[in-house]
Amino acid sequence: MTVETGGLVEQSKNNITTTVKHVNNRVRYGNKMEKKNRSYKKMRREVVFPRVPDVLQQLFVSCTQIFRGPGFVPPASDVNKLCDILDKMKPEDVGLSKNLLFFKPTGAAVNGTPRVTYTTIYRCDHCAFSFFRKTAVIPLHNHPEMTVFSKLLLGKMHIKSYDWVEPKDSIPPSKLRLARLKANSVYTAPCNTSVLYPTTGGNIHQFTAVTPCAVLDVLGPPYSKEDDRDCSYYKDFPYSAFSNEGETTRVSEEEREGLGWLEEIEAPENAVMDRIDYLGPQIVETTD
């Protein structure tokens, strides 16, 4: 296995190597064939982009049929349909492989705090594909008026998520707001798709890469500052830290174990992500 400057190379098999490079903010996918002739000169085949996998094309078509805009929650039958599709997806369906040096714990060291790299497969389809280096974090953030499907394709990830206890309009002005913990566990690929909704399912969540990993996110609709669907960030505190502040309902001791206080904060430094162009299997747009 070798490392090229600014790039990654997958381990070769039968003299065929699959490369992924970061060149001018792009990720390049393709096959290069090398073989020696009598003069020991190498002949190379031009890069050829793979055809779109059926499951990726099926995801695109289903998303265009299901999503209806801000605040829309797909019916259970459609949620199950998308989950069934995503549960079948593998890293190779978006041009990745677990053999890439990028996803190996023994890969090249990264100076400073690891950053998240992401690429959009198809914006109109509300799909975003994110790469995570070891210990990289997407801080606690919300998904206003959105339904989000997340499929862990590679690696191991810790997910922590909350839902608000009361609607925002019913809470007196305060820096703190009561939330209920919905998830606080480590997930290992392959695992089932997780779903969050506009007000339930852990709408406010944090991703922490325990190992290098990759996640495929389907957002319906995507974030949009113009439509007042920008991302907000939060810091969480134990319920006991502010047990008398901002509380609007009386809760039992047992219930308090699953509660916490969230404070909205400015976007933290580790919220910055590096965007690269997607050059994996290309979705075919249809007019149906």
PDB file of C-alpha atoms in Angstrom:
ATOM      1  CA  MET A   1       0.000   0.000   0.000  1.00  0.00           C
ATOM      2  CA  THR A   2       1.334   3.442  -0.891  1.00  0.00           C
ATOM      3  CA  VAL A   3       0.446   7.031  -0.187  1.00  0.00           C
ATOM      4  CA  GLU A   4       0.568   9.665  -2.883  1.00  0.00           C
ATOM      5  CA  THR A   5       0.953  13.352  -2.077  1.00  0.00           C
ATOM      6  CA  GLY A   6      -2.512  14.694  -1.319  1.00  0.00           C
ATOM      7  CA  GLY A   7      -4.085  11.361  -2.150  1.00  0.00           C
ATOM      8  CA  LEU A   8      -4.906   7.824  -1.158  1.00  0.00           C
ATOM      9  CA  VAL A   9      -4.334   4.551  -2.953  1.00  0.00           C
ATOM     10  CA  GLU A  10      -6.157   1.285  -2.358  1.00  0.00           C
ATOM     11  CA  GLN A  11      -4.164  -1.930  -2.061  1.00  0.00           C
ATOM     12  CA  SER A  12      -3.547  -3.487  -5.467  1.00  0.00           C
ATOM     13  CA  LYS A  13      -5.039  -6.789  -6.569  1.00  0.00           C
ATOM     14  CA  ASN A  14      -3.954  -8.570  -9.744  1.00  0.00           C
ATOM     15  CA  ASN A  15      -2.065  -5.469 -10.872  1.00  0.00           C
ATOM     16  CA  ILE A  16      -5.249  -3.375 -10.723  1.00  0.00           C
ATOM     17  CA  THR A  17      -5.362  -0.446  -8.325  1.00  0.00           C
ATOM     18  CA  THR A  18      -8.263   1.794  -7.407  1.00  0.00           C
ATOM     19  CA  THR A  19      -7.221   5.313  -6.495  1.00  0.00           C
ATOM     20  CA  VAL A  20      -8.863   8.128  -4.626  1.00  0.00           C
ATOM     21  CA  LYS A  21      -7.100  11.474  -4.752  1.00  0.00           C
ATOM     22  CA  HIS A  22      -7.671  14.888  -3.256  1.00  0.00           C
ATOM     23  CA  VAL A  23      -6.818  17.161  -6.177  1.00  0.00           C
ATOM     24  CA  ASN A  24      -8.228  20.686  -6.273  1.00  0.00           C
ATOM     25  CA  ASN A  25     -10.882  19.711  -3.716  1.00  0.00           C
ATOM     26  CA  ARG A  26     -11.915  16.677  -5.704  1.00  0.00           C
ATOM     27  CA  VAL A  27     -12.063  12.994  -4.944  1.00  0.00           C
ATOM     28  CA  ARG A  28     -11.192  10.906  -7.967  1.00  0.00           C
ATOM     29  CA  TYR A  29     -12.458   7.389  -8.354  1.00  0.00           C
ATOM     30  CA  GLY A  30     -11.471   4.975 -11.067  1.00  0.00           C
ATOM     31  CA  ASN A  31      -9.437   1.989 -12.160  1.00  0.00           C
ATOM     32  CA  LYS A  32      -5.947   1.979 -13.607  1.00  0.00           C
ATOM     33  CA  MET A  33      -4.623  -1.147 -15.318  1.00  0.00           C
ATOM     34  CA  GLU A  34      -0.887  -1.645 -15.322  1.00  0.00           C
ATOM     35  CA  LYS A  35       1.116  -4.418 -16.959  1.00  0.00           C
ATOM     36  CA  LYS A  36       4.684  -4.761 -18.166  1.00  0.00           C
ATOM     37  CA  ASN A  37       5.643  -5.405 -21.775  1.00  0.00           C
ATOM     38  CA  ARG A  38       8.936  -6.799 -22.939  1.00  0.00           C
ATOM     39  CA  SER A  39      10.597  -3.404 -22.608  1.00  0.00           C
ATOM     40  CA  TYR A  40       9.237  -3.161 -19.056  1.00  0.00           C
ATOM     41  CA  LYS A  41       7.276  -0.017 -19.912  1.00  0.00           C
ATOM     42  CA  LYS A  42       3.933   0.369 -18.168  1.00  0.00           C
ATOM     43  CA  MET A  43       0.742   0.719 -20.127  1.00  0.00           C
ATOM     44  CA  ARG A  44      -2.219   2.348 -18.422  1.00  0.00           C
ATOM     45  CA  ARG A  45      -5.897   2.330 -19.170  1.00  0.00           C
ATOM     46  CA  GLU A  46      -7.790   5.616 -18.985  1.00  0.00           C
ATOM     47  CA  VAL A  47      -9.849   6.246 -15.850  1.00  0.00           C
ATOM     48  CA  VAL A  48     -13.396   4.971 -16.285  1.00  0.00           C
ATOM     49  CA  PHE A  49     -16.160   5.977 -13.906  1.00  0.00           C
ATOM     50  CA  PRO A  50     -18.220   3.022 -12.687  1.00  0.00           C
ATOM     51  CA  ARG A  51     -21.873   2.690 -13.623  1.00  0.00           C
ATOM     52  CA  VAL A  52     -24.356   3.721 -10.977  1.00  0.00           C
ATOM     53  CA  PRO A  53     -25.239   0.816  -8.658  1.00  0.00           C
ATOM     54  CA  ASP A  54     -28.917  -0.137  -8.741  1.00  0.00           C
ATOM     55  CA  VAL A  55     -29.340   0.580  -5.023  1.00  0.00           C
ATOM     56  CA  LEU A  56     -27.945   4.137  -5.359  1.00  0.00           C
ATOM     57  CA  GLN A  57     -30.202   4.880  -8.319  1.00  0.00           C
ATOM     58  CA  GLN A  58     -33.147   3.410  -6.416  1.00  0.00           C
ATOM     59  CA  LEU A  59     -32.379   5.710  -3.474  1.00  0.00           C
ATOM     60  CA  PHE A  60     -32.387   8.748  -5.759  1.00  0.00           C
ATOM     61  CA  VAL A  61     -35.708   7.863  -7.406  1.00  0.00           C
ATOM     62  CA  SER A  62     -37.391   7.081  -4.076  1.00  0.00           C
ATOM     63  CA  CYS A  63     -36.234  10.345  -2.459  1.00  0.00           C
ATOM     64  CA  THR A  64     -37.594  12.447  -5.326  1.00  0.00           C
ATOM     65  CA  GLN A  65     -40.936  10.710  -4.926  1.00  0.00           C
ATOM     66  CA  ILE A  66     -41.147  10.815  -1.127  1.00  0.00           C
ATOM     67  CA  PHE A  67     -39.946  14.195   0.158  1.00  0.00           C
ATOM     68  CA  ARG A  68     -42.387  17.105   0.073  1.00  0.00           C
ATOM     69  CA  GLY A  69     -40.579  20.050   1.692  1.00  0.00           C
ATOM     70  CA  PRO A  70     -39.944  21.642   5.123  1.00  0.00           C
ATOM     71  CA  GLY A  71     -41.675  20.010   8.080  1.00  0.00           C
ATOM     72  CA  PHE A  72     -43.066  17.161   5.975  1.00  0.00           C
ATOM     73  CA  VAL A  73     -42.749  13.800   7.705  1.00  0.00           C
ATOM     74  CA  PRO A  74     -42.932  10.836   5.322  1.00  0.00           C
ATOM     75  CA  PRO A  75     -45.521   8.213   6.259  1.00  0.00           C
ATOM     76  CA  ALA A  76     -44.293   5.036   7.936  1.00  0.00           C
ATOM     77  CA  SER A  77     -44.472   3.062   4.696  1.00  0.00           C
ATOM     78  CA  ASP A  78     -42.115   5.507   2.962  1.00  0.00           C
ATOM     79  CA  VAL A  79     -39.780   5.653   5.952  1.00  0.00           C
ATOM     80  CA  ASN A  80     -39.541   1.857   5.869  1.00  0.00           C
ATOM     81  CA  LYS A  81     -38.947   1.947   2.116  1.00  0.00           C
ATOM     82  CA  LEU A  82     -35.982   4.304   2.421  1.00  0.00           C
ATOM     83  CA  CYS A  83     -34.581   2.389   5.388  1.00  0.00           C
ATOM     84  CA  ASP A  84     -34.766  -0.865   3.401  1.00  0.00           C
ATOM     85  CA  ILE A  85     -32.807   0.741   0.561  1.00  0.00           C
ATOM     86  CA  LEU A  86     -30.185   2.307   2.822  1.00  0.00           C
ATOM     87  CA  ASP A  87     -29.767  -0.880   4.854  1.00  0.00           C
ATOM     88  CA  LYS A  88     -28.650  -2.620   1.648  1.00  0.00           C
ATOM     89  CA  MET A  89     -26.077   0.004   0.726  1.00  0.00           C
ATOM     90  CA  LYS A  90     -22.358  -0.754   0.942  1.00  0.00           C
ATOM     91  CA  PRO A  91     -19.328   1.551   0.777  1.00  0.00           C
ATOM     92  CA  GLU A  92     -18.670   0.416  -2.798  1.00  0.00           C
ATOM     93  CA  ASP A  93     -22.040   1.848  -3.876  1.00  0.00           C
ATOM     94  CA  VAL A  94     -20.607   5.352  -3.436  1.00  0.00           C
ATOM     95  CA  GLY A  95     -17.095   4.514  -4.599  1.00  0.00           C
ATOM     96  CA  LEU A  96     -15.466   3.698  -1.259  1.00  0.00           C
ATOM     97  CA  SER A  97     -13.615   0.723   0.160  1.00  0.00           C
ATOM     98  CA  LYS A  98     -12.604  -0.184   3.699  1.00  0.00           C
ATOM     99  CA  ASN A  99      -9.135  -0.926   2.289  1.00  0.00           C
ATOM    100  CA  LEU A 100      -8.492   2.747   1.583  1.00  0.00           C
ATOM    101  CA  LEU A 101      -5.649   4.065   3.705  1.00  0.00           C
ATOM    102  CA  PHE A 102      -7.902   6.999   4.600  1.00  0.00           C
ATOM    103  CA  PHE A 103     -10.053   4.682   6.740  1.00  0.00           C
ATOM    104  CA  LYS A 104      -7.223   2.783   8.429  1.00  0.00           C
ATOM    105  CA  PRO A 105      -6.173   3.683  11.997  1.00  0.00           C
ATOM    106  CA  THR A 106      -2.548   3.259  10.948  1.00  0.00           C
ATOM    107  CA  GLY A 107      -2.865   5.785   8.159  1.00  0.00           C
ATOM    108  CA  ALA A 108      -0.815   8.934   7.812  1.00  0.00           C
ATOM    109  CA  ALA A 109      -0.911  11.224  10.847  1.00  0.00           C
ATOM    110  CA  VAL A 110      -2.976  14.378  10.711  1.00  0.00           C
ATOM    111  CA  ASN A 111      -1.626  17.594  12.194  1.00  0.00           C
ATOM    112  CA  GLY A 112      -3.931  19.232  14.715  1.00  0.00           C
ATOM    113  CA  THR A 113      -7.567  18.309  15.309  1.00  0.00           C
ATOM    114  CA  PRO A 114      -8.961  15.904  12.674  1.00  0.00           C
ATOM    115  CA  ARG A 115     -11.560  17.534  10.428  1.00  0.00           C
ATOM    116  CA  VAL A 116     -14.632  16.091   8.821  1.00  0.00           C
ATOM    117  CA  THR A 117     -14.623  15.839   5.040  1.00  0.00           C
ATOM    118  CA  TYR A 118     -17.917  15.666   3.161  1.00  0.00           C
ATOM    119  CA  THR A 119     -19.161  15.524  -0.375  1.00  0.00           C
ATOM    120  CA  THR A 120     -22.640  15.906  -1.867  1.00  0.00           C
ATOM    121  CA  ILE A 121     -23.779  13.052  -4.061  1.00  0.00           C
ATOM    122  CA  TYR A 122     -26.840  14.841  -5.389  1.00  0.00           C
ATOM    123  CA  ARG A 123     -28.067  18.098  -3.886  1.00  0.00           C
ATOM    124  CA  CYS A 124     -31.582  17.981  -5.261  1.00  0.00           C
ATOM    125  CA  ASP A 125     -31.944  14.516  -3.784  1.00  0.00           C
ATOM    126  CA  HIS A 126     -31.060  15.851  -0.315  1.00  0.00           C
ATOM    127  CA  CYS A 127     -28.118  13.460  -0.086  1.00  0.00           C
ATOM    128  CA  ALA A 128     -24.836  14.275   1.615  1.00  0.00           C
ATOM    129  CA  PHE A 129     -21.980  11.855   2.092  1.00  0.00           C
ATOM    130  CA  SER A 130     -19.522  12.492   4.939  1.00  0.00           C
ATOM    131  CA  PHE A 131     -16.077  11.100   5.676  1.00  0.00           C
ATOM    132  CA  PHE A 132     -14.709  10.994   9.231  1.00  0.00           C
ATOM    133  CA  ARG A 133     -11.112  10.652  10.379  1.00  0.00           C
ATOM    134  CA  LYS A 134     -10.348   9.046  13.726  1.00  0.00           C
ATOM    135  CA  THR A 135     -11.588  11.215  16.671  1.00  0.00           C
ATOM    136  CA  ALA A 136     -13.264  13.690  14.318  1.00  0.00           C
ATOM    137  CA  VAL A 137     -16.511  15.174  15.679  1.00  0.00           C
ATOM    138  CA  ILE A 138     -19.626  16.814  14.266  1.00  0.00           C
ATOM    139  CA  PRO A 139     -20.724  18.843  17.331  1.00  0.00           C
ATOM    140  CA  LEU A 140     -24.216  18.781  18.828  1.00  0.00           C
ATOM    141  CA  HIS A 141     -26.494  20.391  16.227  1.00  0.00           C
ATOM    142  CA  ASN A 142     -30.137  20.456  15.140  1.00  0.00           C
ATOM    143  CA  HIS A 143     -32.111  19.724  11.959  1.00  0.00           C
ATOM    144  CA  PRO A 144     -34.935  22.304  11.699  1.00  0.00           C
ATOM    145  CA  GLU A 145     -38.075  21.041   9.906  1.00  0.00           C
ATOM    146  CA  MET A 146     -36.079  18.105   8.552  1.00  0.00           C
ATOM    147  CA  THR A 147     -36.348  14.335   8.376  1.00  0.00           C
ATOM    148  CA  VAL A 148     -32.890  12.746   8.229  1.00  0.00           C
ATOM    149  CA  PHE A 149     -31.801   9.196   7.430  1.00  0.00           C
ATOM    150  CA  SER A 150     -28.240   8.256   8.468  1.00  0.00           C
ATOM    151  CA  LYS A 151     -26.484   5.090   7.316  1.00  0.00           C
ATOM    152  CA  LEU A 152     -23.108   4.190   8.825  1.00  0.00           C
ATOM    153  CA  LEU A 153     -21.183   2.587   5.965  1.00  0.00           C
ATOM    154  CA  LEU A 154     -17.757   2.127   7.507  1.00  0.00           C
ATOM    155  CA  GLY A 155     -16.178   2.164  10.940  1.00  0.00           C
ATOM    156  CA  LYS A 156     -17.406   2.777  14.464  1.00  0.00           C
ATOM    157  CA  MET A 157     -19.197   5.911  15.656  1.00  0.00           C
ATOM    158  CA  HIS A 158     -20.626   7.270  18.909  1.00  0.00           C
ATOM    159  CA  ILE A 159     -23.996   9.014  18.545  1.00  0.00           C
ATOM    160  CA  LYS A 160     -25.515  11.224  21.221  1.00  0.00           C
ATOM    161  CA  SER A 161     -28.918  12.782  20.567  1.00  0.00           C
ATOM    162  CA  TYR A 162     -31.685  14.786  22.266  1.00  0.00           C
ATOM    163  CA  ASP A 163     -35.259  15.956  21.691  1.00  0.00           C
ATOM    164  CA  TRP A 164     -36.784  19.056  23.299  1.00  0.00           C
ATOM    165  CA  VAL A 165     -39.059  18.349  26.256  1.00  0.00           C
ATOM    166  CA  GLU A 166     -41.414  21.258  25.502  1.00  0.00           C
ATOM    167  CA  PRO A 167     -42.199  23.306  22.374  1.00  0.00           C
ATOM    168  CA  LYS A 168     -40.014  26.399  22.143  1.00  0.00           C
ATOM    169  CA  ASP A 169     -42.974  28.827  22.222  1.00  0.00           C
ATOM    170  CA  SER A 170     -44.068  27.537  25.642  1.00  0.00           C
ATOM    171  CA  ILE A 171     -40.729  28.164  27.380  1.00  0.00           C
ATOM    172  CA  PRO A 172     -39.820  31.469  29.093  1.00  0.00           C
ATOM    173  CA  PRO A 173     -36.719  33.229  27.711  1.00  0.00           C
ATOM    174  CA  SER A 174     -33.610  31.440  28.975  1.00  0.00           C
ATOM    175  CA  LYS A 175     -30.166  30.456  27.796  1.00  0.00           C
ATOM    176  CA  LEU A 176     -30.959  26.895  28.811  1.00  0.00           C
ATOM    177  CA  ARG A 177     -33.640  24.580  27.515  1.00  0.00           C
ATOM    178  CA  LEU A 178     -34.701  21.195  28.821  1.00  0.00           C
ATOM    179  CA  ALA A 179     -34.092  18.214  26.525  1.00  0.00           C
ATOM    180  CA  ARG A 180     -34.533  14.463  26.769  1.00  0.00           C
ATOM    181  CA  LEU A 181     -31.657  12.140  25.901  1.00  0.00           C
ATOM    182  CA  LYS A 182     -32.662   9.769  23.078  1.00  0.00           C
ATOM    183  CA  ALA A 183     -29.390   8.009  22.249  1.00  0.00           C
ATOM    184  CA  ASN A 184     -25.940   7.738  23.768  1.00  0.00           C
ATOM    185  CA  SER A 185     -24.324   4.668  22.213  1.00  0.00           C
ATOM    186  CA  VAL A 186     -21.565   3.426  19.937  1.00  0.00           C
ATOM    187  CA  TYR A 187     -22.600   1.980  16.556  1.00  0.00           C
ATOM    188  CA  THR A 188     -20.489  -0.292  14.355  1.00  0.00           C
ATOM    189  CA  ALA A 189     -20.961  -0.799  10.618  1.00  0.00           C
ATOM    190  CA  PRO A 190     -22.813  -2.581   9.207  1.00  0.00           C
ATOM    191  CA  CYS A 191     -25.848  -1.518  11.226  1.00  0.00           C
ATOM    192  CA  ASN A 192     -29.419  -0.428  10.590  1.00  0.00           C
ATOM    193  CA  THR A 193     -30.271   3.043   9.322  1.00  0.00           C
ATOM    194  CA  SER A 194     -31.241   5.602  11.968  1.00  0.00           C
ATOM    195  CA  VAL A 195     -34.003   8.168  11.392  1.00  0.00           C
ATOM    196  CA  LEU A 196     -34.713  11.494  13.063  1.00  0.00           C
ATOM    197  CA  TYR A 197     -37.768  13.705  12.566  1.00  0.00           C
ATOM    198  CA  PRO A 198     -38.510  17.450  12.927  1.00  0.00           C
ATOM    199  CA  THR A 199     -39.493  17.100  16.619  1.00  0.00           C
ATOM    200  CA  THR A 200     -38.690  13.485  17.562  1.00  0.00           C
ATOM    201  CA  GLY A 201     -36.150  10.719  17.081  1.00  0.00           C
ATOM    202  CA  GLY A 202     -33.143  12.684  18.379  1.00  0.00           C
ATOM    203  CA  ASN A 203     -33.350  15.790  16.160  1.00  0.00           C
ATOM    204  CA  ILE A 204     -30.357  17.326  17.983  1.00  0.00           C
ATOM    205  CA  HIS A 205     -27.387  15.005  17.698  1.00  0.00           C
ATOM    206  CA  GLN A 206     -23.614  14.708  17.806  1.00  0.00           C
ATOM    207  CA  PHE A 207     -21.411  12.309  15.822  1.00  0.00           C
ATOM    208  CA  THR A 208     -18.010  11.262  17.185  1.00  0.00           C
ATOM    209  CA  ALA A 209     -15.825   8.952  15.121  1.00  0.00           C
ATOM    210  CA  VAL A 210     -14.448   6.235  17.405  1.00  0.00           C
ATOM    211  CA  THR A 211     -12.525   4.878  14.397  1.00  0.00           C
ATOM    212  CA  PRO A 212     -12.227   6.326  10.888  1.00  0.00           C
ATOM    213  CA  CYS A 213     -15.710   5.986   9.450  1.00  0.00           C
ATOM    214  CA  ALA A 214     -18.096   7.083   6.739  1.00  0.00           C
ATOM    215  CA  VAL A 215     -21.770   8.031   6.941  1.00  0.00           C
ATOM    216  CA  LEU A 216     -24.344   8.536   4.211  1.00  0.00           C
ATOM    217  CA  ASP A 217     -26.968  11.137   5.143  1.00  0.00           C
ATOM    218  CA  VAL A 218     -30.262  11.700   3.338  1.00  0.00           C
ATOM    219  CA  LEU A 219     -31.779  15.046   4.330  1.00  0.00           C
ATOM    220  CA  GLY A 220     -35.308  16.100   3.480  1.00  0.00           C
ATOM    221  CA  PRO A 221     -35.136  19.011   2.941  1.00  0.00           C
ATOM    222  CA  PRO A 222     -31.485  20.130   3.110  1.00  0.00           C
ATOM    223  CA  TYR A 223     -30.222  23.036   5.215  1.00  0.00           C
ATOM    224  CA  SER A 224     -30.982  26.468   3.746  1.00  0.00           C
ATOM    225  CA  LYS A 225     -30.144  29.861   5.278  1.00  0.00           C
ATOM    226  CA  GLU A 226     -32.436  31.542   2.752  1.00  0.00           C
ATOM    227  CA  ASP A 227     -35.385  29.465   3.990  1.00  0.00           C
ATOM    228  CA  ASP A 228     -34.509  29.936   7.679  1.00  0.00           C
ATOM    229  CA  ARG A 229     -33.282  26.350   8.063  1.00  0.00           C
ATOM    230  CA  ASP A 230     -29.773  27.109   9.211  1.00  0.00           C
ATOM    231  CA  CYS A 231     -27.921  24.805  11.588  1.00  0.00           C
ATOM    232  CA  SER A 232     -27.741  25.713  15.302  1.00  0.00           C
ATOM    233  CA  TYR A 233     -25.157  24.313  17.739  1.00  0.00           C
ATOM    234  CA  TYR A 234     -25.515  23.415  21.406  1.00  0.00           C
ATOM    235  CA  LYS A 235     -23.615  22.560  24.555  1.00  0.00           C
ATOM    236  CA  ASP A 236     -25.207  20.042  26.912  1.00  0.00           C
ATOM    237  CA  PHE A 237     -25.189  19.940  30.726  1.00  0.00           C
ATOM    238  CA  PRO A 238     -26.449  17.328  33.205  1.00  0.00           C
ATOM    239  CA  TYR A 239     -29.935  17.957  34.575  1.00  0.00           C
ATOM    240  CA  SER A 240     -28.508  18.273  38.095  1.00  0.00           C
ATOM    241  CA  ALA A 241     -26.278  21.190  37.065  1.00  0.00           C
ATOM    242  CA  PHE A 242     -29.271  23.575  36.745  1.00  0.00           C
ATOM    243  CA  SER A 243     -32.111  21.742  38.423  1.00  0.00           C
ATOM    244  CA  ASN A 244     -34.150  24.873  39.217  1.00  0.00           C
ATOM    245  CA  GLU A 245     -33.510  27.045  36.186  1.00  0.00           C
ATOM    246  CA  GLY A 246     -35.926  27.178  33.260  1.00  0.00           C
ATOM    247  CA  GLU A 247     -37.871  24.109  34.366  1.00  0.00           C
ATOM    248  CA  THR A 248     -41.500  24.219  33.222  1.00  0.00           C
ATOM    249  CA  THR A 249     -42.698  20.805  34.368  1.00  0.00           C
ATOM    250  CA  ARG A 250     -42.240  18.750  37.489  1.00  0.00           C
ATOM    251  CA  VAL A 251     -40.331  15.550  36.842  1.00  0.00           C
ATOM    252  CA  SER A 252     -39.634  12.511  38.968  1.00  0.00           C
ATOM    253  CA  GLU A 253     -36.176  11.389  40.047  1.00  0.00           C
ATOM    254  CA  GLU A 254     -36.348   8.535  37.556  1.00  0.00           C
ATOM    255  CA  GLU A 255     -37.219  10.857  34.681  1.00  0.00           C
ATOM    256  CA  ARG A 256     -34.348  13.200  35.525  1.00  0.00           C
ATOM    257  CA  GLU A 257     -31.841  10.490  34.643  1.00  0.00           C
ATOM    258  CA  GLY A 258     -32.749  10.954  30.987  1.00  0.00           C
ATOM    259  CA  LEU A 259     -32.865  14.752  30.975  1.00  0.00           C
ATOM    260  CA  GLY A 260     -30.277  17.416  30.254  1.00  0.00           C
ATOM    261  CA  TRP A 261     -29.976  21.147  29.624  1.00  0.00           C
ATOM    262  CA  LEU A 262     -28.963  22.474  26.209  1.00  0.00           C
ATOM    263  CA  GLU A 263     -27.492  25.921  25.626  1.00  0.00           C
ATOM    264  CA  GLU A 264     -27.304  27.340  22.107  1.00  0.00           C
ATOM    265  CA  ILE A 265     -23.773  28.446  21.250  1.00  0.00           C
ATOM    266  CA  GLU A 266     -21.837  29.919  18.357  1.00  0.00           C
ATOM    267  CA  ALA A 267     -20.550  27.417  15.822  1.00  0.00           C
ATOM    268  CA  PRO A 268     -17.513  25.745  17.447  1.00  0.00           C
ATOM    269  CA  GLU A 269     -14.195  25.473  15.625  1.00  0.00           C
ATOM    270  CA  ASN A 270     -14.629  21.754  14.999  1.00  0.00           C
ATOM    271  CA  ALA A 271     -17.922  22.464  13.203  1.00  0.00           C
ATOM    272  CA  VAL A 272     -15.940  23.529  10.128  1.00  0.00           C
ATOM    273  CA  MET A 273     -15.913  20.770   7.500  1.00  0.00           C
ATOM    274  CA  ASP A 274     -13.884  20.371   4.321  1.00  0.00           C
ATOM    275  CA  ARG A 275     -15.955  19.964   1.166  1.00  0.00           C
ATOM    276  CA  ILE A 276     -14.753  17.931  -1.811  1.00  0.00           C
ATOM    277  CA  ASP A 277     -16.437  17.212  -5.122  1.00  0.00           C
ATOM    278  CA  TYR A 278     -18.098  13.846  -5.550  1.00  0.00           C
ATOM    279  CA  LEU A 279     -16.736  11.821  -8.463  1.00  0.00           C
ATOM    280  CA  GLY A 280     -18.021   8.392  -7.526  1.00  0.00           C
ATOM    281  CA  PRO A 281     -20.796   6.504  -9.350  1.00  0.00           C
ATOM    282  CA  GLN A 282     -23.005   9.142 -10.917  1.00  0.00           C
ATOM    283  CA  ILE A 283     -26.775   9.179 -10.401  1.00  0.00           C
ATOM    284  CA  VAL A 284     -28.826   9.208 -13.594  1.00  0.00           C
ATOM    285  CA  GLU A 285     -31.463  11.941 -13.510  1.00  0.00           C
ATOM    286  CA  THR A 286     -34.838  10.767 -14.757  1.00  0.00           C
ATOM    287  CA  THR A 287     -37.856  12.707 -16.011  1.00  0.00           C
ATOM    288  CA  ASP A 288     -40.454  10.262 -14.648  1.00  0.00           C
TER     289      ASP A 288
END
